[in-house]
Amino acid sequence: MTEVVGLGYLGLNATDLDAWRSYGTGVLGLQDVSAAEQSDDQTVLLRADERGWRFAIHRADVGGAAYVGWEVANKQALDALGRRLAAAGVAIVEDSECAAARQVEGLLRCTDADGHRLEFFYGARIPKRPFVSPRGIRFVTGDLGLGHVFFFVTDLAAAKKFYLDMLGFRLSDTIEFHGRKVHFLHVNARHHSLAFVENNTFAPALGHFMLEVTDIDDVGRTLDEVDARGVPLTETLGRHTNDLAISFFMKNPSGSEVEYGYDGRLVDDATWRVSSYDETSLWGHHRG
């Protein structure tokens, strides 16, 4: 079992913060809390629930993933994870300055097999003021964490060793896709919080992150907003074979994609059996 209990937050780089501010609020339905959190003019902070923030968008010369925040329950869990990673030869850093910047009680950081920065933390800040989506959206978070992230990796075996063997993430299932096997991993009841596939054409890179909403109509309304604003749609509405989520995919201002969906499958480790699928979708999800 892993100490990690959920995907906590995501940091992204972007060349145009104003574009992200408009996209994050007007399309995704996230709340811009940059001013309330006293963010500098180089960072946009976006809120999705009771947490102080879930997305941090940093001004940079090139877009892409900046870091992934994985949550653990408490200091004891963080210390145990740190000892286990150190024993496996992973270089870890206890970073109090970064913890203060992320508004958490404690934080360790390291890099994965592809050099992506990972931050393990506990004690996220929950402000008194309520989350208010500018589009009236409610997101599925809580014990399930913040959606999921999907990465293109350069070495599948190395990625599996790091996330499954060292970190203790659990395999949900796999999908054989264009001759490559996509692996889906869970850390809580959400079907997957992390997925990756070996693809040297794109790797190492964030392919997409997923936001799950509580109402299928919000998926449809967001799809209308995407059309009205001319946001590039990368996959049409469809339903996945393995997690059964109804979703569509679109570009974001950092250059990766966002999956926007509803009704993702839950995993019960006591009864779950790993499967291997031969298609990603039951219907839809046609590439644009």
Coordinates of C-alpha atoms in Angstrom, one line a residue:
M1 CA 0.0 0.0 0.0
T2 CA 1.2 3.5 -0.8
E3 CA 1.2 6.5 1.6
V4 CA -0.1 8.6 -1.3
V5 CA -3.9 9.1 -0.9
G6 CA -4.7 11.3 -3.9
L7 CA -3.6 13.8 -6.5
G8 CA -3.4 17.1 -4.6
Y9 CA -2.5 19.8 -7.0
L10 CA -0.9 20.5 -10.4
G11 CA 1.6 23.2 -11.4
L12 CA 1.8 24.2 -15.1
N13 CA 4.0 26.6 -17.0
A14 CA 2.5 28.9 -19.6
T15 CA 3.7 31.8 -21.8
D16 CA 0.3 33.7 -21.5
L17 CA -1.2 34.0 -18.0
D18 CA -4.1 36.1 -19.2
A19 CA -5.1 33.3 -21.6
W20 CA -5.0 30.8 -18.8
R21 CA -7.0 33.1 -16.5
S22 CA -9.7 33.4 -19.1
Y23 CA -9.6 29.7 -20.0
G24 CA -9.5 28.5 -16.4
T25 CA -12.5 30.5 -15.3
G26 CA -14.6 30.9 -18.4
V27 CA -14.2 27.4 -19.8
L28 CA -13.2 25.1 -17.0
G29 CA -15.2 26.8 -14.4
L30 CA -12.4 27.2 -11.9
Q31 CA -12.2 30.2 -9.5
D32 CA -9.3 32.6 -9.9
V33 CA -8.0 33.2 -6.4
S34 CA -4.7 34.8 -7.3
A35 CA -5.5 38.1 -5.6
A36 CA -7.0 36.5 -2.5
E37 CA -4.0 34.3 -2.1
Q38 CA -1.6 37.3 -2.7
S39 CA -0.1 35.6 -5.7
D40 CA 2.6 37.5 -7.5
D41 CA 2.1 38.6 -11.1
Q42 CA 4.0 35.6 -12.4
T43 CA 1.5 33.1 -11.1
V44 CA -2.2 32.4 -11.5
L45 CA -3.9 30.3 -8.8
L46 CA -7.1 28.4 -9.6
R47 CA -9.5 26.8 -7.1
A48 CA -11.7 23.8 -7.7
D49 CA -13.2 23.1 -4.2
E50 CA -12.7 23.9 -0.5
R51 CA -8.9 23.8 -0.9
G52 CA -7.1 27.1 -1.1
W53 CA -6.0 26.2 -4.7
R54 CA -5.6 23.2 -6.9
F55 CA -3.8 24.7 -10.0
A56 CA -0.9 27.0 -10.1
I57 CA 0.0 28.5 -13.5
H58 CA 3.5 30.0 -13.7
R59 CA 4.8 32.4 -16.3
A60 CA 7.6 30.7 -18.4
D61 CA 9.2 30.8 -21.8
V62 CA 7.8 27.3 -22.6
G63 CA 4.5 25.7 -21.6
G64 CA 4.3 22.3 -19.9
A65 CA 4.1 20.6 -16.6
A66 CA 6.0 22.3 -13.7
Y67 CA 5.2 19.8 -10.9
V68 CA 2.7 17.3 -9.6
G69 CA 1.6 17.4 -6.0
W70 CA 0.7 14.0 -4.4
E71 CA -1.0 14.1 -1.0
V72 CA -0.3 11.9 2.0
A73 CA -2.3 11.8 5.2
N74 CA 0.1 13.2 7.8
K75 CA 3.7 13.8 8.8
Q76 CA 4.2 10.1 9.8
A77 CA 3.1 9.1 6.3
L78 CA 5.4 11.7 4.7
D79 CA 8.4 10.6 6.8
A80 CA 7.7 6.9 6.0
L81 CA 7.5 7.7 2.3
G82 CA 10.7 9.7 2.4
R83 CA 12.6 6.8 4.2
R84 CA 11.4 4.3 1.6
L85 CA 12.3 6.4 -1.4
A86 CA 15.7 7.2 0.1
A87 CA 16.3 3.5 0.7
A88 CA 15.5 2.8 -2.9
G89 CA 18.2 5.3 -4.0
V90 CA 15.8 8.2 -4.9
A91 CA 17.2 11.6 -4.1
I92 CA 14.7 13.4 -2.0
V93 CA 14.7 16.9 -0.5
E94 CA 12.7 18.2 2.4
D95 CA 11.7 21.7 1.3
S96 CA 10.2 24.0 3.9
E97 CA 10.4 27.0 1.6
C98 CA 8.4 25.2 -1.1
A99 CA 5.9 24.0 1.6
A100 CA 5.3 27.6 2.6
A101 CA 4.8 28.6 -1.1
R102 CA 2.3 25.7 -1.6
Q103 CA 0.5 26.5 1.7
V104 CA 1.0 23.0 3.2
E105 CA 2.4 21.8 6.5
G106 CA 5.2 19.6 5.1
L107 CA 6.7 18.7 1.7
L108 CA 9.2 16.4 0.2
R109 CA 10.2 16.6 -3.4
C110 CA 12.0 14.4 -5.9
T111 CA 11.9 13.6 -9.6
D112 CA 10.5 10.5 -11.3
A113 CA 12.2 8.4 -13.9
D114 CA 11.6 11.0 -16.6
G115 CA 12.7 13.9 -14.5
H116 CA 9.2 15.3 -13.7
R117 CA 9.2 17.1 -10.4
L118 CA 7.0 15.4 -7.8
E119 CA 6.0 17.0 -4.5
F120 CA 4.6 14.9 -1.7
F121 CA 2.8 16.9 1.0
Y122 CA 0.4 16.9 3.9
G123 CA -1.7 19.6 5.6
A124 CA -3.2 21.5 2.7
R125 CA -4.7 24.9 3.7
I126 CA -8.5 25.1 3.7
P127 CA -9.7 28.8 3.8
K128 CA -12.9 30.0 5.5
R129 CA -14.3 31.6 2.3
P130 CA -16.3 29.2 0.1
F131 CA -15.4 28.0 -3.4
V132 CA -17.5 29.8 -5.9
S133 CA -17.2 28.6 -9.5
P134 CA -17.9 31.4 -12.0
R135 CA -19.8 28.9 -14.1
G136 CA -21.6 27.2 -11.2
I137 CA -19.6 24.0 -11.7
R138 CA -19.0 21.4 -8.9
F139 CA -16.0 19.1 -9.2
V140 CA -15.6 15.6 -7.9
T141 CA -12.6 15.8 -5.5
G142 CA -12.6 15.1 -1.7
D143 CA -11.3 11.6 -0.9
L144 CA -10.9 10.9 -4.6
G145 CA -8.3 13.7 -5.1
L146 CA -8.1 16.0 -8.1
G147 CA -9.0 14.1 -11.2
H148 CA -5.9 12.5 -12.9
V149 CA -2.8 13.2 -14.9
F150 CA -1.6 11.3 -18.0
F151 CA 2.1 11.3 -19.0
F152 CA 4.0 10.2 -22.0
V153 CA 7.1 8.4 -20.7
T154 CA 10.4 7.4 -22.4
D155 CA 10.8 4.1 -20.6
L156 CA 7.8 2.1 -19.6
A157 CA 9.7 -0.3 -17.4
A158 CA 11.3 2.5 -15.5
A159 CA 8.0 4.3 -15.0
K160 CA 6.4 1.1 -13.7
K161 CA 9.2 0.4 -11.3
F162 CA 9.1 3.9 -9.9
Y163 CA 5.3 4.3 -9.5
L164 CA 4.2 0.7 -8.8
D165 CA 7.2 -0.7 -7.0
M166 CA 8.7 2.3 -5.2
L167 CA 5.7 4.5 -4.6
G168 CA 3.2 1.6 -4.2
F169 CA 0.6 2.9 -6.6
R170 CA -1.8 0.1 -7.7
L171 CA -2.5 -1.0 -11.2
S172 CA -6.2 -0.7 -12.2
D173 CA -5.9 -2.0 -15.8
T174 CA -4.2 -1.5 -19.2
I175 CA -5.3 -0.6 -22.7
E176 CA -3.5 -1.7 -25.8
F177 CA -3.5 1.4 -28.0
H178 CA -1.7 1.6 -31.4
G179 CA 0.8 -1.0 -30.4
R180 CA 1.5 0.7 -27.0
K181 CA 0.1 -0.4 -23.6
V182 CA -1.4 2.4 -21.5
H183 CA -1.1 1.8 -17.7
F184 CA -3.8 3.1 -15.4
L185 CA -2.9 3.4 -11.6
H186 CA -5.0 4.2 -8.6
V187 CA -4.2 5.4 -5.0
N188 CA -7.8 5.6 -3.8
A189 CA -11.2 4.7 -5.0
R190 CA -10.9 6.8 -8.2
H191 CA -10.3 4.5 -11.1
H192 CA -7.0 6.2 -11.8
S193 CA -5.1 9.2 -10.6
L194 CA -2.2 8.5 -12.9
A195 CA -1.8 7.0 -16.3
F196 CA 1.2 6.7 -18.6
V197 CA 2.2 5.3 -21.9
E198 CA 5.6 4.9 -23.6
N199 CA 5.8 7.2 -26.6
N200 CA 9.2 8.6 -27.6
T201 CA 7.6 11.0 -30.1
F202 CA 6.1 13.1 -27.3
A203 CA 7.9 11.9 -24.1
P204 CA 8.7 13.1 -21.6
A205 CA 5.6 15.3 -21.4
L206 CA 2.2 15.8 -19.7
G207 CA -0.4 14.5 -22.2
H208 CA -3.5 15.7 -20.3
F209 CA -5.1 16.2 -16.9
M210 CA -8.7 15.4 -16.1
L211 CA -11.4 17.3 -14.3
E212 CA -14.5 15.4 -13.2
V213 CA -17.8 17.2 -12.7
T214 CA -20.9 16.2 -10.8
D215 CA -23.5 16.8 -13.5
I216 CA -23.5 15.5 -17.1
D217 CA -25.2 18.7 -18.2
D218 CA -22.0 20.6 -17.1
V219 CA -20.1 18.5 -19.6
G220 CA -22.5 19.5 -22.3
R221 CA -22.5 23.2 -21.3
T222 CA -18.7 23.3 -21.2
L223 CA -18.7 21.7 -24.6
D224 CA -20.9 24.5 -25.9
E225 CA -18.5 27.0 -24.3
V226 CA -15.6 25.4 -26.0
D227 CA -17.4 25.7 -29.3
A228 CA -18.4 29.3 -28.7
R229 CA -14.9 30.4 -27.7
G230 CA -13.1 28.5 -30.5
V231 CA -11.1 26.3 -28.1
P232 CA -9.4 23.5 -30.1
L233 CA -11.4 20.3 -29.4
T234 CA -8.9 17.3 -29.6
E235 CA -11.3 14.4 -29.0
T236 CA -15.1 14.4 -29.3
L237 CA -17.5 13.4 -26.6
G238 CA -17.2 9.7 -25.8
R239 CA -17.2 7.0 -23.1
H240 CA -14.1 5.2 -22.1
T241 CA -13.9 1.4 -21.9
N242 CA -12.1 1.0 -18.6
D243 CA -13.1 3.9 -16.3
L244 CA -16.5 4.4 -18.1
A245 CA -16.2 8.2 -17.8
I246 CA -18.2 10.3 -20.4
S247 CA -15.8 13.0 -21.5
F248 CA -14.2 15.1 -24.2
F249 CA -10.7 16.5 -24.7
M250 CA -9.5 20.0 -25.5
K251 CA -6.3 22.0 -25.7
N252 CA -5.2 24.2 -22.8
P253 CA -3.0 27.3 -22.9
S254 CA 0.0 25.3 -21.7
G255 CA 0.0 23.1 -24.8
S256 CA -1.3 19.9 -23.2
E257 CA -4.9 18.8 -23.1
V258 CA -7.7 18.7 -20.6
E259 CA -10.2 15.8 -20.3
Y260 CA -13.5 17.1 -19.0
G261 CA -15.8 14.4 -17.8
Y262 CA -18.5 12.8 -15.7
D263 CA -19.3 9.5 -14.0
G264 CA -15.9 7.9 -13.6
R265 CA -15.7 4.4 -12.3
L266 CA -14.7 3.6 -8.7
V267 CA -12.3 0.9 -7.6
D268 CA -12.8 -1.4 -4.5
D269 CA -9.4 -3.0 -3.9
A270 CA -11.0 -5.9 -2.0
T271 CA -12.8 -7.1 -5.1
W272 CA -11.0 -5.4 -8.1
R273 CA -9.5 -7.5 -10.8
V274 CA -7.0 -6.1 -13.3
S275 CA -8.1 -6.2 -16.9
S276 CA -6.6 -5.5 -20.3
Y277 CA -8.7 -3.6 -22.9
D278 CA -8.2 -3.5 -26.7
E279 CA -9.9 -0.1 -27.2
T280 CA -9.9 3.2 -25.3
S281 CA -13.6 4.0 -25.9
L282 CA -16.9 2.3 -26.1
W283 CA -18.1 5.1 -28.4
G284 CA -16.9 8.6 -29.4
H285 CA -13.6 10.2 -28.5
H286 CA -12.7 10.7 -32.2
R287 CA -9.5 12.7 -32.6
G288 CA -10.0 16.1 -34.2

